[in-house]
Amino acid sequence: MAWDFSTDPEFEEKLEWMRTFVREEIYPLETLDLDEATFRRLTDPLREEVKKQGLWAAHLDPELGGQGFGQVKLGLMHEILGSSIFAPTVFGNQAPDSGNAELIAIGATDEQKEQWLWPLLEGKLRSAFSMTEPETAGSDPTLLKTRAVRDGDEWVINGHKWFTSNGSSADFLVLMAITNPDVHPYQGASMIIVPVDTPGVDIVRDVPTMAEPDTEFGRYGNHSEIYYRDVRVPCENLIGNEGDGFVLAQKRLGPGRIHHCMRWLGQSKRAFDMLCERALSRYAFGTTLAEKQTVQNWIADSAAEMQAARLLTLHAAWKMDQEGSSKARVEIAMIKYFGATVLYNVIDRAIQIHGALGYSTDLPLEAMYRHARAARLYDGADEVHRVTVARQILKRYEPHDMPSEHIPTRREAAKQKFAALLDEATANL
Ligand SMILES: Cc1cc2nc3c(=O)[nH]c(=O)nc-3n(C[C@H](O)[C@H](O)[C@H](O)COP(=O)(O)OP(=O)(O)OC[C@H]3O[C@@H](n4cnc5c(N)ncnc54)[C@H](O)[C@@H]3O)c2cc1C
């Protein structure tokens, strides 16, 4: 019997250190309005501390300066990091740099590692992932229009992208483009590194969003709209092989989704703690809110939903560690929409119990809520992941003219199966 839901004690100690460190050293930063340089000054010593603990860039293999922990351990770490938006940066695994580093690492030449990967890991360079286009459905990347055409020893790129997170604060973009329109897009798309200062890269704006309606151009975390007009980059900026775009995207997105889901649980837990604290503190109609059955339902449902999301996610992580990303496809798709909905519901209940205070910016809940809404869209909308799950599950079934559980049909079959014994029973009457 190999079912085991425990964390090994040595790793649990690291997690405990992380919980205290994130709560005591990182939470306080959230309340300050810091510019980039001051944030860096305040967080640099924290990064050093994380490195000393051997927890820096833990998503990467040891030869890339990481810990090679595997997805289950990483998932447990991300659950803690997700509780504060600043924590991933202090631990060297903030999106999209972490995913891009993994991507470059998969197919990187020595030159690419030297030029892009090492500086990215050291935090000297920043990156963004540029795939979604305003004119085509991001849910169906086989429709991508952005083209990269080989001309001598250069790629010439033309296209229009948006929602490139951190595009305006990045040093380089990991671009997904069609390099061969004559084959199926699954074989005809490629990923190419494009430095932002290449002529023809035009970052026209940072798109205002529900989470950040007042964008300040170039701020970390913004989502950029970018035109690529006759952009020329050397052929060696191709990541992996020509036509690898979709394979690379899948490799990047699998672990990324585990980390997202576990970070959402960290956020959910923070909202849940606020929900419970308020339930015990607020008094109305003769009792505390904690004594109202509706509020008890919110607490019980939230706890069950978070536990379900946690187990689903850790199981998906375990399956990835055991059998690889492609075998865990259904599990990964399932946690994406399930986890996003849990996050959204728990924050919503936490806002509700706080009444007007929950709606105000005096609490972090309204901002958490606005950010949480995006979770149901990025990295694939809920509906797309549901399609994946349903399609894969349906492969395990066959159509039947008569339902296979049809009782009269089964009764006839049972009579035939047991005919001899049934005859004997009738004869003995
Ligand atoms: C905060 C945020 C950050 C992002 N960061 C990045 C980034 O860094 N890089 C990047 O390239 N992109 C990024 N994106 C874009 C994101 O990946 C896309 O928004 C997403 O893939 C959906 O594509 P779309 O917006 O074009 O919506 P569409 O593809 O047009 O889909 C719209 C809606 O149609 C419905 N739909 C689609 N397909 C189906 C289906 N099969 N069945 C039923 N309904 C369906 C869904 O309800 C979906 O929400 C980001 C988005 C957000 C919100």
GROMACS .gro file of C-alpha atoms and ligand atoms in nm, residues 96 100 128-141 143 161-167 174 176 209 211 221-224 252-253 371 373-388 391, ligand 1:
model
  105
   96PRO     CA    1   0.659   3.459  -1.656
  100ASN     CA    2   1.049   3.121  -1.979
  128ALA     CA    3   0.786   3.808  -2.129
  129PHE     CA    4   0.588   3.548  -2.322
  130SER     CA    5   0.423   3.683  -2.636
  131MET     CA    6   0.167   3.451  -2.787
  132THR     CA    7  -0.191   3.586  -2.764
  133GLU     CA    8  -0.315   3.807  -3.049
  134PRO     CA    9  -0.613   4.045  -3.039
  135GLU     CA   10  -0.738   3.936  -3.383
  136THR     CA   11  -0.733   3.558  -3.326
  137ALA     CA   12  -0.886   3.345  -3.050
  138GLY     CA   13  -0.612   3.281  -2.794
  139SER     CA   14  -0.800   2.967  -2.694
  140ASP     CA   15  -0.717   2.815  -3.032
  141PRO     CA   16  -0.350   2.894  -3.105
  143LEU     CA   17  -0.519   3.028  -3.563
  161LYS     CA   18   0.022   4.058  -2.994
  162TRP     CA   19  -0.140   4.165  -2.673
  163PHE     CA   20  -0.158   4.063  -2.311
  164THR     CA   21   0.214   3.997  -2.320
  165SER     CA   22   0.257   4.015  -1.940
  166ASN     CA   23   0.559   4.227  -1.846
  167GLY     CA   24   0.620   4.311  -2.214
  174VAL     CA   25   0.970   3.485  -2.610
  176MET     CA   26   0.536   3.235  -3.068
  209THR     CA   27  -0.740   4.574  -1.693
  211ALA     CA   28  -0.694   4.432  -1.184
  221GLY     CA   29   0.304   4.315  -1.399
  222ASN     CA   30   0.140   4.509  -1.683
  223HIS     CA   31   0.009   4.341  -1.997
  224SER     CA   32   0.141   4.491  -2.319
  252ARG     CA   33   0.602   2.522  -2.024
  253LEU     CA   34   0.233   2.526  -1.936
  371HIS     CA   35  -0.687   3.954  -0.978
  373ARG     CA   36  -1.114   3.690  -1.200
  374ALA     CA   37  -0.829   3.665  -1.449
  375ALA     CA   38  -0.742   3.314  -1.328
  376ARG     CA   39  -1.042   3.184  -1.518
  377LEU     CA   40  -0.896   3.323  -1.842
  378TYR     CA   41  -0.516   3.313  -1.853
  379ASP     CA   42  -0.333   2.993  -1.936
  380GLY     CA   43  -0.652   2.877  -2.108
  381ALA     CA   44  -1.012   2.975  -2.033
  382ASP     CA   45  -1.213   2.742  -1.805
  383GLU     CA   46  -1.424   2.617  -2.095
  384VAL     CA   47  -1.122   2.504  -2.296
  385HIS     CA   48  -0.988   2.296  -2.009
  386ARG     CA   49  -1.331   2.145  -1.952
  387VAL     CA   50  -1.334   2.042  -2.319
  388THR     CA   51  -0.995   1.872  -2.273
  391ARG     CA   52  -1.280   1.466  -2.449
  430LIG     C1   53  -0.413   3.861  -1.674
  430LIG     C2   54  -0.381   3.794  -1.803
  430LIG     C3   55  -0.248   3.768  -1.834
  430LIG     C4   56  -0.215   3.709  -1.956
  430LIG     N1   57  -0.082   3.688  -1.986
  430LIG     C5   58  -0.048   3.642  -2.109
  430LIG     C6   59   0.091   3.633  -2.148
  430LIG     O1   60   0.182   3.663  -2.070
  430LIG     N2   61   0.119   3.594  -2.274
  430LIG     C7   62   0.022   3.560  -2.364
  430LIG     O2   63   0.056   3.525  -2.475
  430LIG     N3   64  -0.109   3.568  -2.330
  430LIG     C8   65  -0.148   3.609  -2.205
  430LIG     N4   66  -0.280   3.620  -2.172
  430LIG     C9   67  -0.383   3.587  -2.268
  430LIG    C10   68  -0.457   3.458  -2.236
  430LIG     O3   69  -0.372   3.348  -2.250
  430LIG    C11   70  -0.581   3.453  -2.325
  430LIG     O4   71  -0.667   3.557  -2.281
  430LIG    C12   72  -0.654   3.321  -2.322
  430LIG     O5   73  -0.578   3.220  -2.385
  430LIG    C13   74  -0.790   3.331  -2.395
  430LIG     O6   75  -0.775   3.383  -2.523
  430LIG     P1   76  -0.863   3.509  -2.571
  430LIG     O7   77  -0.852   3.615  -2.470
  430LIG     O8   78  -0.824   3.542  -2.710
  430LIG     O9   79  -1.012   3.458  -2.566
  430LIG     P2   80  -1.090   3.373  -2.678
  430LIG    O10   81  -1.003   3.264  -2.729
  430LIG    O11   82  -1.147   3.467  -2.777
  430LIG    O12   83  -1.205   3.307  -2.591
  430LIG    C14   84  -1.311   3.386  -2.537
  430LIG    C15   85  -1.405   3.297  -2.460
  430LIG    O13   86  -1.462   3.203  -2.552
  430LIG    C16   87  -1.501   3.087  -2.482
  430LIG     N5   88  -1.443   2.969  -2.548
  430LIG    C17   89  -1.326   2.958  -2.614
  430LIG     N6   90  -1.309   2.831  -2.657
  430LIG    C18   91  -1.418   2.760  -2.618
  430LIG    C19   92  -1.459   2.625  -2.631
  430LIG     N7   93  -1.382   2.535  -2.692
  430LIG     N8   94  -1.578   2.589  -2.574
  430LIG    C20   95  -1.655   2.678  -2.509
  430LIG     N9   96  -1.621   2.807  -2.493
  430LIG    C21   97  -1.504   2.848  -2.546
  430LIG    C22   98  -1.446   3.101  -2.338
  430LIG    O14   99  -1.549   3.140  -2.252
  430LIG    C23  100  -1.342   3.210  -2.352
  430LIG    O15  101  -1.324   3.283  -2.230
  430LIG    C24  102  -0.317   3.675  -2.049
  430LIG    C25  103  -0.451   3.700  -2.016
  430LIG    C26  104  -0.483   3.759  -1.896
  430LIG    C27  105  -0.627   3.788  -1.866
   0.00000   0.00000   0.00000
